mmCIF file of C-alpha atoms and ligand atoms in Angstrom:
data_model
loop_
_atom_site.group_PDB
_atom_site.id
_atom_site.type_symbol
_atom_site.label_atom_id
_atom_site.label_comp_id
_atom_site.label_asym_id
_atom_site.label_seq_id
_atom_site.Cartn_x
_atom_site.Cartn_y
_atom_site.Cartn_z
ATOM 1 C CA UNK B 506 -8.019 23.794 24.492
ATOM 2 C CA UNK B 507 -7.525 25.220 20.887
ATOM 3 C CA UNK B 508 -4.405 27.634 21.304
ATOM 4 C CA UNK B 509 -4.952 31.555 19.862
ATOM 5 C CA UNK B 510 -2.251 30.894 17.673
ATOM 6 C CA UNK B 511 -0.843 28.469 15.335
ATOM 7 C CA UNK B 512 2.287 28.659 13.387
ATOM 8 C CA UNK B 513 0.611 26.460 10.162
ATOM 9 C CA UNK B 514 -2.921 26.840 10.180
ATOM 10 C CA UNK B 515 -5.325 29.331 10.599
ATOM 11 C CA UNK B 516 -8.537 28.797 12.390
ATOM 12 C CA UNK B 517 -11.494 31.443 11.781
ATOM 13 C CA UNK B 518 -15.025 31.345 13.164
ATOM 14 C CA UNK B 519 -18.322 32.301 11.057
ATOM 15 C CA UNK B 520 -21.424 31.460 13.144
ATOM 16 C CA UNK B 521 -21.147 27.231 13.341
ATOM 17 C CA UNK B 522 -18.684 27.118 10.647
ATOM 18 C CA UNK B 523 -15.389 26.794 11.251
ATOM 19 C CA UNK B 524 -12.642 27.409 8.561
ATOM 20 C CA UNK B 525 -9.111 25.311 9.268
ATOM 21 C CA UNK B 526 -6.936 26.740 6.697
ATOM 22 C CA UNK B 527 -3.584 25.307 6.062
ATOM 23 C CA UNK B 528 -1.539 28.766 6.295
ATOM 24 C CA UNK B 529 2.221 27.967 4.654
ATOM 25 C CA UNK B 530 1.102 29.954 1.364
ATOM 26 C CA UNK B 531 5.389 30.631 0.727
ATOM 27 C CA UNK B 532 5.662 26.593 0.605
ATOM 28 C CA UNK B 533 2.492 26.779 -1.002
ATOM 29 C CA UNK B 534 1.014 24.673 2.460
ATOM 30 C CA UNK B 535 2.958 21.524 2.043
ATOM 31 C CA UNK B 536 2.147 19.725 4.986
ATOM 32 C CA UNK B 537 5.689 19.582 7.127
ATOM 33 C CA UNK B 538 5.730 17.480 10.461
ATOM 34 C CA UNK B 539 5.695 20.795 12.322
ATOM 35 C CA UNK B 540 2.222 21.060 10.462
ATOM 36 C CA UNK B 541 0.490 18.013 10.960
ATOM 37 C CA UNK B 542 1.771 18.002 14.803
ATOM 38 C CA UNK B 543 -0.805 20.836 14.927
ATOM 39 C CA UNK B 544 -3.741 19.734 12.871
ATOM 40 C CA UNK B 545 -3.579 16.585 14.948
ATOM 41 C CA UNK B 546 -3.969 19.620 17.982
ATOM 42 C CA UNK B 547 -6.697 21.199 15.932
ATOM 43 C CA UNK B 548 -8.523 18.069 15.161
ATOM 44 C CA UNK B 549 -8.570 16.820 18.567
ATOM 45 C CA UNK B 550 -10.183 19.942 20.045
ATOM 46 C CA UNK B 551 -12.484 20.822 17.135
ATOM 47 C CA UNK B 552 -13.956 17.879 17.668
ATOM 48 C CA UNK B 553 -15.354 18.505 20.725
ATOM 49 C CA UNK B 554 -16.165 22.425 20.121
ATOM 50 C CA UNK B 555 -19.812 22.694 20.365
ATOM 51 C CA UNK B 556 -19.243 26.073 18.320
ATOM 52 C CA UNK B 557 -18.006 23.928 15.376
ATOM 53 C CA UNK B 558 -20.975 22.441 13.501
ATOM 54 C CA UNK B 559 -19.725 21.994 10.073
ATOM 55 C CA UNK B 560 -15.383 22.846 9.233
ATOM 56 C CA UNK B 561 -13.982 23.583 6.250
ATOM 57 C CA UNK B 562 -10.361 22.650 5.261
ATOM 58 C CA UNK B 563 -8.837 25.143 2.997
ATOM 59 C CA UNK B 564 -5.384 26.293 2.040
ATOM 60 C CA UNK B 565 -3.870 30.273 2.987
ATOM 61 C CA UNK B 566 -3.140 32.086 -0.826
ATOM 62 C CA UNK B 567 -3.507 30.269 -4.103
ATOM 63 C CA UNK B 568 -3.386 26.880 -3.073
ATOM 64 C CA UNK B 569 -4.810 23.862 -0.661
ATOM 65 C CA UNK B 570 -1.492 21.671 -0.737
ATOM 66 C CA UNK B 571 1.338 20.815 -2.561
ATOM 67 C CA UNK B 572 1.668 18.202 -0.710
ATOM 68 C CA UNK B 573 3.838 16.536 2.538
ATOM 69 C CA UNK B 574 7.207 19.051 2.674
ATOM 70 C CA UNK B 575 9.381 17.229 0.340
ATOM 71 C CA UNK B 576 12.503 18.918 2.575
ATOM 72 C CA UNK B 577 10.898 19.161 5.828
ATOM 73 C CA UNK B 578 8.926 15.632 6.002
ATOM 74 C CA UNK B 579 11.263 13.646 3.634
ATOM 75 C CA UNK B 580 15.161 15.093 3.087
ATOM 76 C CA UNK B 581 15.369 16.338 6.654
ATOM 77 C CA UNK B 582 13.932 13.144 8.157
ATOM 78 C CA UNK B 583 16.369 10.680 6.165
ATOM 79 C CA UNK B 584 18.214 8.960 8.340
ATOM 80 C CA UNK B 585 16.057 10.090 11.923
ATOM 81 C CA UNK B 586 13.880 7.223 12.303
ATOM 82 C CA UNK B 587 12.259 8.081 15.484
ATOM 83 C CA UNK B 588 11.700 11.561 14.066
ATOM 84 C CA UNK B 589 10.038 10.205 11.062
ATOM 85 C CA UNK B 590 7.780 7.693 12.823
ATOM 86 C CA UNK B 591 6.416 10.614 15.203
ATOM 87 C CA UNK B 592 5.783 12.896 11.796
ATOM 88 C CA UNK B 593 4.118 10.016 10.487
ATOM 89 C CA UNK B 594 2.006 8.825 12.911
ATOM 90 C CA UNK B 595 1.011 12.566 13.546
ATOM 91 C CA UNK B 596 -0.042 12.599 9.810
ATOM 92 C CA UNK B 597 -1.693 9.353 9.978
ATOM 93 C CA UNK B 598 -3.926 10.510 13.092
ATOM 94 C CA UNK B 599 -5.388 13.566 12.179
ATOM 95 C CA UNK B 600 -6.160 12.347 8.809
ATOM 96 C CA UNK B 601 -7.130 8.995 8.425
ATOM 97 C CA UNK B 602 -8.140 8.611 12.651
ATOM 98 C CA UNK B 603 -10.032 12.044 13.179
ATOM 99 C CA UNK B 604 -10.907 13.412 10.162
ATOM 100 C CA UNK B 605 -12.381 10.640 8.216
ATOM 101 C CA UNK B 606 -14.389 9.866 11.248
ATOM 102 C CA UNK B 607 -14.655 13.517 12.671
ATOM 103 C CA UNK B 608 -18.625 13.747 13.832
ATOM 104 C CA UNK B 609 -19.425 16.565 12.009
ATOM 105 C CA UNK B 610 -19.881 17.487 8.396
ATOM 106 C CA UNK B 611 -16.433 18.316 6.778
ATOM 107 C CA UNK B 612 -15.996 20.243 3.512
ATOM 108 C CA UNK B 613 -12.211 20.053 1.518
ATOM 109 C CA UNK B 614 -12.506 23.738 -0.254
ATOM 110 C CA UNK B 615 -10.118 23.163 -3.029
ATOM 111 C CA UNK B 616 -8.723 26.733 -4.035
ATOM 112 C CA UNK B 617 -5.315 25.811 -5.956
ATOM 113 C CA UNK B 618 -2.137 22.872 -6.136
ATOM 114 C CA UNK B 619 -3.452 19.584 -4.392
ATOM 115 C CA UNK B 620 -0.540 17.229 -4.783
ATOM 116 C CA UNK B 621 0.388 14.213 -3.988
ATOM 117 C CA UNK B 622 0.010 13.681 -0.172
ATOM 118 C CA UNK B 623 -2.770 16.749 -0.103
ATOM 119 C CA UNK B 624 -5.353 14.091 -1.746
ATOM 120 C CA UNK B 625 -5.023 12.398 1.745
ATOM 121 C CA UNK B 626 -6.717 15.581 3.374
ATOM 122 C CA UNK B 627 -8.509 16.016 0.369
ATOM 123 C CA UNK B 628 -10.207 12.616 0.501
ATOM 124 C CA UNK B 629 -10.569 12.333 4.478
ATOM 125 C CA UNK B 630 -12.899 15.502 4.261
ATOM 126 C CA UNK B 631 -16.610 14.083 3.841
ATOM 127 C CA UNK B 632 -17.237 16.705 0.493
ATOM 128 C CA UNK B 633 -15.397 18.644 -1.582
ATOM 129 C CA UNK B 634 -15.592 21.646 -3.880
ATOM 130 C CA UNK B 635 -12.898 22.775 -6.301
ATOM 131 C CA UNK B 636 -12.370 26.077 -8.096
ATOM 132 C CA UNK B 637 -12.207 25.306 -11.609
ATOM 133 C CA UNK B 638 -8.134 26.614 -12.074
ATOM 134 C CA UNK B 639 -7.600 24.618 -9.096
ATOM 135 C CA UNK B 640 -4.192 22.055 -10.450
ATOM 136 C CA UNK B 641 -4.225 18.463 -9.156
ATOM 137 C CA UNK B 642 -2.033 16.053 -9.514
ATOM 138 C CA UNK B 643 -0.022 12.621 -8.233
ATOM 139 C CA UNK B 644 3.669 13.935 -8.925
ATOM 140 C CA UNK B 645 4.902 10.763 -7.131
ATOM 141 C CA UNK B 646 5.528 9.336 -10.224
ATOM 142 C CA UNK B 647 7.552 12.256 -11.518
ATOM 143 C CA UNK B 648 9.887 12.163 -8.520
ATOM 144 C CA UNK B 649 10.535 8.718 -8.993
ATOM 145 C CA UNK B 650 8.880 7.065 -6.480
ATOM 146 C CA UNK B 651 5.224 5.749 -5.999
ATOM 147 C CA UNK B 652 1.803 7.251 -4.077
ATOM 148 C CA UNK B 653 3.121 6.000 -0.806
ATOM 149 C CA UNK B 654 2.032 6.989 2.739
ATOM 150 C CA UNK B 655 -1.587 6.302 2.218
ATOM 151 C CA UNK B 656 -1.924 8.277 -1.241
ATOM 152 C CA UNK B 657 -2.947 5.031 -3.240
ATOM 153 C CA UNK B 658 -5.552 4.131 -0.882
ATOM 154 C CA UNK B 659 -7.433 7.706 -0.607
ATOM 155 C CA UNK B 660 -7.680 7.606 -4.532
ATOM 156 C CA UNK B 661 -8.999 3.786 -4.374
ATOM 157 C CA UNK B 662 -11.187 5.120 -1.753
ATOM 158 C CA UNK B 663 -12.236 7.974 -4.004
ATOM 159 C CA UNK B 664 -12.284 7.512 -7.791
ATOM 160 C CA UNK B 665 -12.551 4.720 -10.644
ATOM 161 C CA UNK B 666 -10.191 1.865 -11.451
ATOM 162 C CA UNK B 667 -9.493 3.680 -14.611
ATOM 163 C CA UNK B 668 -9.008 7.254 -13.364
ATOM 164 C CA UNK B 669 -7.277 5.954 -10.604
ATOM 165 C CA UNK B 670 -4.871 4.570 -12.693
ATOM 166 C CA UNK B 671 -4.176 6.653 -14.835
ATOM 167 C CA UNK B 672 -3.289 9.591 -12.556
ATOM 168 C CA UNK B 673 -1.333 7.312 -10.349
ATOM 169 C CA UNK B 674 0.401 6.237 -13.602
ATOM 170 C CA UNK B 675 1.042 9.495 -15.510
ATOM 171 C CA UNK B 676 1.498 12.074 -12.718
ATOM 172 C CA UNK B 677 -0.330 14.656 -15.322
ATOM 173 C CA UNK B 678 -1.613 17.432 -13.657
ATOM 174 C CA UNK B 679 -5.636 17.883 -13.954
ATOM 175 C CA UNK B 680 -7.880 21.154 -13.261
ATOM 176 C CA UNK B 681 -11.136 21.162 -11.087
ATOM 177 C CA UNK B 682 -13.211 20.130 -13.894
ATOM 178 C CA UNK B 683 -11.429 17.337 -14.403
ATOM 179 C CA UNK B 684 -11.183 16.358 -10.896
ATOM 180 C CA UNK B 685 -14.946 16.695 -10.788
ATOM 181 C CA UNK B 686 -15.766 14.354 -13.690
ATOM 182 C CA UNK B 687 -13.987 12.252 -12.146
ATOM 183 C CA UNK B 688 -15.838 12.699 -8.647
ATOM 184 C CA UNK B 689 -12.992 13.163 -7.007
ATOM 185 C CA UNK B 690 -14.652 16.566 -6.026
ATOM 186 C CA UNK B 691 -18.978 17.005 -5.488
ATOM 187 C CA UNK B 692 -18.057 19.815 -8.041
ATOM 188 C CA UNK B 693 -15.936 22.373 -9.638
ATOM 189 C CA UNK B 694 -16.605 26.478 -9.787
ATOM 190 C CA UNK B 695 -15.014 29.606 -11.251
ATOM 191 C CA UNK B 696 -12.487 30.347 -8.354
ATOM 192 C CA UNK B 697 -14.498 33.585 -7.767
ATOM 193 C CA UNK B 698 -17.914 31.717 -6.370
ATOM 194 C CA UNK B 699 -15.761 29.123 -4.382
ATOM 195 C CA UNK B 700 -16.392 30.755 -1.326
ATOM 196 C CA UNK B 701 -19.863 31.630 -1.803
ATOM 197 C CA UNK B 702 -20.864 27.969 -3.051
ATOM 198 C CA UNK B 703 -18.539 26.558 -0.066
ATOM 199 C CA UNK B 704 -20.394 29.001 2.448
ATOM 200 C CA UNK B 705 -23.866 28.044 1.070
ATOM 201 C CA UNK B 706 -23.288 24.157 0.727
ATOM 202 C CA UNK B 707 -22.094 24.797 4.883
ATOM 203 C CA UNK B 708 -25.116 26.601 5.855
ATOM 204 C CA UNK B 709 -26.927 24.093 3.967
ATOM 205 C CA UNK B 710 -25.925 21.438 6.107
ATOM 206 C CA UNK B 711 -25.883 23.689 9.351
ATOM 207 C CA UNK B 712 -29.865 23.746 9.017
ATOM 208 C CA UNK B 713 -30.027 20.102 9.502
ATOM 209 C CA UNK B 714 -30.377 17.876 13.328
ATOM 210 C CA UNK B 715 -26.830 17.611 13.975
ATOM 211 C CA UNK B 716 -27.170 14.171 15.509
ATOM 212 C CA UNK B 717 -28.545 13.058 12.477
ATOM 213 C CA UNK B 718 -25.655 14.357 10.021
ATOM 214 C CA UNK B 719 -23.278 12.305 12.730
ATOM 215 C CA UNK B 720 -24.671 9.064 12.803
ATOM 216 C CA UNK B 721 -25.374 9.582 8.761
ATOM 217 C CA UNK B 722 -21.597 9.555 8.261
ATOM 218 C CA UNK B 723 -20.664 7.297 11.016
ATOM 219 C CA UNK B 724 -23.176 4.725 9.366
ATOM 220 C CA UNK B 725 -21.607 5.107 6.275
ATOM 221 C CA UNK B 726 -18.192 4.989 6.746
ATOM 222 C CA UNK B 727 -19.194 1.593 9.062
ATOM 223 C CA UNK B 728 -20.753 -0.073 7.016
ATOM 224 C CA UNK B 729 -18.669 0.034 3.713
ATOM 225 C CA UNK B 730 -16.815 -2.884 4.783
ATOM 226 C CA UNK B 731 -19.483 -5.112 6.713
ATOM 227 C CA UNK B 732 -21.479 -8.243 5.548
ATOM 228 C CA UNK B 733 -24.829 -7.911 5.244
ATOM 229 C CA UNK B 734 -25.956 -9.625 8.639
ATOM 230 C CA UNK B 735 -23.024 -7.214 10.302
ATOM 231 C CA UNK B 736 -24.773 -3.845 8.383
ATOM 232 C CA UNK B 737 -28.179 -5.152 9.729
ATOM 233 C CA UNK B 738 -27.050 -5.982 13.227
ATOM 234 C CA UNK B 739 -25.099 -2.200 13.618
ATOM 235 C CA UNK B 740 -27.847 -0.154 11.719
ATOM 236 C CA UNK B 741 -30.732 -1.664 14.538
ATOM 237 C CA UNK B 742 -28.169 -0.417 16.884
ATOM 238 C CA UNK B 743 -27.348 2.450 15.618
ATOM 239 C CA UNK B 744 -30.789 3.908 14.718
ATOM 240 C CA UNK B 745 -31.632 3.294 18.711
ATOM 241 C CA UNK B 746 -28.681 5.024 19.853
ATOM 242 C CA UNK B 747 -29.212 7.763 17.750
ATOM 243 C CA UNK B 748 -33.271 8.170 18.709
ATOM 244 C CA UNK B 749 -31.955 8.235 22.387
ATOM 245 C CA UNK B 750 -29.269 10.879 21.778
ATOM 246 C CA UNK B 751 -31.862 13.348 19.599
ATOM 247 C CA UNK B 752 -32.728 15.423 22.556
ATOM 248 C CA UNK B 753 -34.340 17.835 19.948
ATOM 249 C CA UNK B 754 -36.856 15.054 18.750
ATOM 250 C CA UNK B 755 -36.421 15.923 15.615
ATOM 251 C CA UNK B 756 -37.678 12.886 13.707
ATOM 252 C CA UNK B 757 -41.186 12.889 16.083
ATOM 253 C CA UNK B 758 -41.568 16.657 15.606
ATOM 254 C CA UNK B 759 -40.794 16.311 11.658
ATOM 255 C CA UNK B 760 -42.979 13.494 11.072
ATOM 256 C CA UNK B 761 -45.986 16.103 12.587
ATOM 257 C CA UNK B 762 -45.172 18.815 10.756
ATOM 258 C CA UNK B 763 -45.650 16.311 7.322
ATOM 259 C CA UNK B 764 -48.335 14.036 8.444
ATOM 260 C CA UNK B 765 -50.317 16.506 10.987
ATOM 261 C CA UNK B 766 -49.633 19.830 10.042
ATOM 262 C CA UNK B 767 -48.572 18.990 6.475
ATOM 263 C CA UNK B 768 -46.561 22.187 6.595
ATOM 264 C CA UNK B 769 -43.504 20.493 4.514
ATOM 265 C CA UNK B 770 -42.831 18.012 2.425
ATOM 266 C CA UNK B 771 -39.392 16.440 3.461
ATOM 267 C CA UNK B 772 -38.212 14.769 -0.009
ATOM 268 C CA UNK B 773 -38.058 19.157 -1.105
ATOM 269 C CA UNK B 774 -37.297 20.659 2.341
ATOM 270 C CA UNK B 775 -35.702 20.238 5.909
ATOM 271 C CA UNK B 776 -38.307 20.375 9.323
ATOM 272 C CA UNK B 777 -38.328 23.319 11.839
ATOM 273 C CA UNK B 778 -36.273 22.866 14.154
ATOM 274 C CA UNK B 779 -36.917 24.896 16.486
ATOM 275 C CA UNK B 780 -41.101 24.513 16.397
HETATM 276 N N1 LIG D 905 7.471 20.415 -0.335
HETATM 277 C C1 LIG D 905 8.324 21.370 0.059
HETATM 278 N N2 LIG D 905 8.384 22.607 -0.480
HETATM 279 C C2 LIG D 905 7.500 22.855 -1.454
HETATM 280 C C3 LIG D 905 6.580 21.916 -1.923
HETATM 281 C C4 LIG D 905 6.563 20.641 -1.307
HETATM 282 N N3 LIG D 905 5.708 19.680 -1.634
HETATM 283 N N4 LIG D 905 5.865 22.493 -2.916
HETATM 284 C C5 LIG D 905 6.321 23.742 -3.052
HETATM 285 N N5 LIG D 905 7.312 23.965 -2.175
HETATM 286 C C6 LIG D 905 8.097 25.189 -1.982
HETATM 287 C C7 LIG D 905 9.168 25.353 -3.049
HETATM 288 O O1 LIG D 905 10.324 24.604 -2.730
HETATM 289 C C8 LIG D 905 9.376 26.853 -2.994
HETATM 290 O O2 LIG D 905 10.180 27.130 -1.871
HETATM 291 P P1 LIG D 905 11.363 28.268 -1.956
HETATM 292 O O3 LIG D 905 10.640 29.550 -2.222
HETATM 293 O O4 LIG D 905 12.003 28.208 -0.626
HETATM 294 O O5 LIG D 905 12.223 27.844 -3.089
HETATM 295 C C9 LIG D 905 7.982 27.384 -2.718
HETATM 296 O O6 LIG D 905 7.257 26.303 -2.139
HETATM 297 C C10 LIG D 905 7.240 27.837 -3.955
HETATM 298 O O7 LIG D 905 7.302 26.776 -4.889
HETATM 299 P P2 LIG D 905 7.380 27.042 -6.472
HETATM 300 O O8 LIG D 905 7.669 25.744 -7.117
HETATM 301 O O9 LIG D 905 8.288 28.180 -6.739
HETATM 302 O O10 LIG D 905 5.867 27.523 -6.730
HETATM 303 P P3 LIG D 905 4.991 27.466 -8.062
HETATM 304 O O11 LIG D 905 3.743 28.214 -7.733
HETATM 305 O O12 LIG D 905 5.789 27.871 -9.245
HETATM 306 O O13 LIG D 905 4.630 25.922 -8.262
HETATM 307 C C11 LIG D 905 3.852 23.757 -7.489
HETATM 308 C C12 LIG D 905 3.753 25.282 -7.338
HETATM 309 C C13 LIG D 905 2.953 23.175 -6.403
HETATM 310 C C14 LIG D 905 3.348 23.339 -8.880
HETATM 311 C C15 LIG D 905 5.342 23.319 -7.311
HETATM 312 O O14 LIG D 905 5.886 23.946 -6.147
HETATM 313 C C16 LIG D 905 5.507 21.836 -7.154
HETATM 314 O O15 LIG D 905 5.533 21.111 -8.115
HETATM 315 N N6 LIG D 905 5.628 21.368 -5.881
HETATM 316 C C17 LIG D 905 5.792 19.962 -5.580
HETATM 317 C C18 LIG D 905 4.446 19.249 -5.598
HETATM 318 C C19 LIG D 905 4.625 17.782 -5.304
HETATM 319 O O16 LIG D 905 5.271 17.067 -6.042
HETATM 320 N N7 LIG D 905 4.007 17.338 -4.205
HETATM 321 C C20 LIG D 905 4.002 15.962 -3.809
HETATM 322 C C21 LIG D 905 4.543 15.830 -2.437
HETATM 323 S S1 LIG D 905 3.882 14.374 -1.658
#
């Protein structure tokens, strides 16, 4: 059961949209164990709320994340290695175990700092919109150290050889344009329409069949790493299991409305739902 209160994150409710906002704004929400204990709370329930269709992962005040607590997670944790496995497995789970695979659509709304360990939430989030003054950045390198944790892998996972090494490399800061051209966001806004475009992008994919959205991103995320015969072999499966669990009948009630009815055209429009 999601708890009323949480001393990290804030959780707010808009019709099938839920926002998960990472609320440290004095530490500018780096991610402390303390933290990621929760989300992996959060996570685990919000997956299973039927109210949640699509979630949004945001940061309280003027930015997303600076990043895992440099006191909290590392200095504090030096030298308490039972500690520091816990705090890392925590942060491991919720990010790379349930939200990379969470069944519903997930949106990263990029409002300020991302740093260093925040590209891991960043990345695990399906899509991603930044405001354009938003400040990125892989400080590892500026600390003296490298992307650990899984840093390096969410930027393989997300952006180019070169731009991948070169922020890895330098540690120089880059705005939401920038992080856009280099797709490591869908796109970049003036910070005053981030809501609006983040709100509109949700509802967008709120009007969709659910079940199809989940096995769209389960398929994907599969499949990235599979041979062909594997891909083949899982998509037959998948496309059977997913027919079976479309109580709705969406894809039998949309393919009337185009070839019957002709009341839509589906490469410009989503069926009715609810005919
Ligand atoms: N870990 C722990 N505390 C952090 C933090 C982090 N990653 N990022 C910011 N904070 C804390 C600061 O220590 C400060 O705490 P204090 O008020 O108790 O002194 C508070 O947040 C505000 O930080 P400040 O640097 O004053 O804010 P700013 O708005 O001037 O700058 C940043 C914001 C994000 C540019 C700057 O805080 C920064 O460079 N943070 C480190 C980012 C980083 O390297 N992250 C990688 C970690 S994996």
């Amino acid at each position: 059961m999601l708890k009323d209160h949480y001393e990290n994150v804030r959780i707010e409710r808009d019709g099938g949209l839920t926002w998960v906002i990472l609320n440290r704004p004095e530490k500018r929400n780096a991610l402390s164990p303390a933290l990621h204990y929760e989300m992996a709370e959060i996570i685990d329930e919000l997956e299973v709320d039927p109210e949640t269709q699509v979630m949004v992962l945001t940061g309280a005040g003027d930015s997303f994340s600076a990043g895992f607590d440099l006191r909290e997670y590392f200095r504090n944790l030096e030298g308490k290695p039972i500690e520091k496995a816990r705090a890392k497995r925590a942060a491991h789970h919720w990010t790379w175990e349930r939200l990379y695979y969470f069944p519903k659509p997930t949106i990263a709304m990029v409002n300020g700092h991302c740093f260093g360990g925040a590209f891991q939430v960043l990345v695990a989030c399906d899509l991603a919109i930044a405001a354009d003054e938003a400040a990125f950045g892989l400080s590892e390198i500026n600390w003296g150290v490298y992307p650990g944790g899984m840093v390096t892998k969410a930027v393989a996972e997300a952006v180019s050889y070169r731009d991948a090494m070169y922020i890895i490399l330098t540690g120089r800061p880059f705005d939401g344009r920038e992080a856009a051209r280099m797709r490591l966001v869908n796109f970049s806004v003036p910070r005053a329409q981030l809501r609006e475009e983040t709100v509109s992008l949700a509802n967008e994919l709120m009007s969709k069949l659910p079940v199809a959205l989940s096995a769209a991103k389960e398929a994907y995320k599969a499949v990235k790493h599979m041979d062909f015969h594997q891909a083949f072999e899982y998509m037959t499966a998948k496309t059977i299991a997913t027919s079976a669990l479309d109580v709705d009948k969406g894809r039998t009630k949309a393919l009337g409305q185009f070839l019957d009815d002709k009341s839509y055209r589906p490469g410009l429009q989503g069926f009715r739902v609810e005919d």
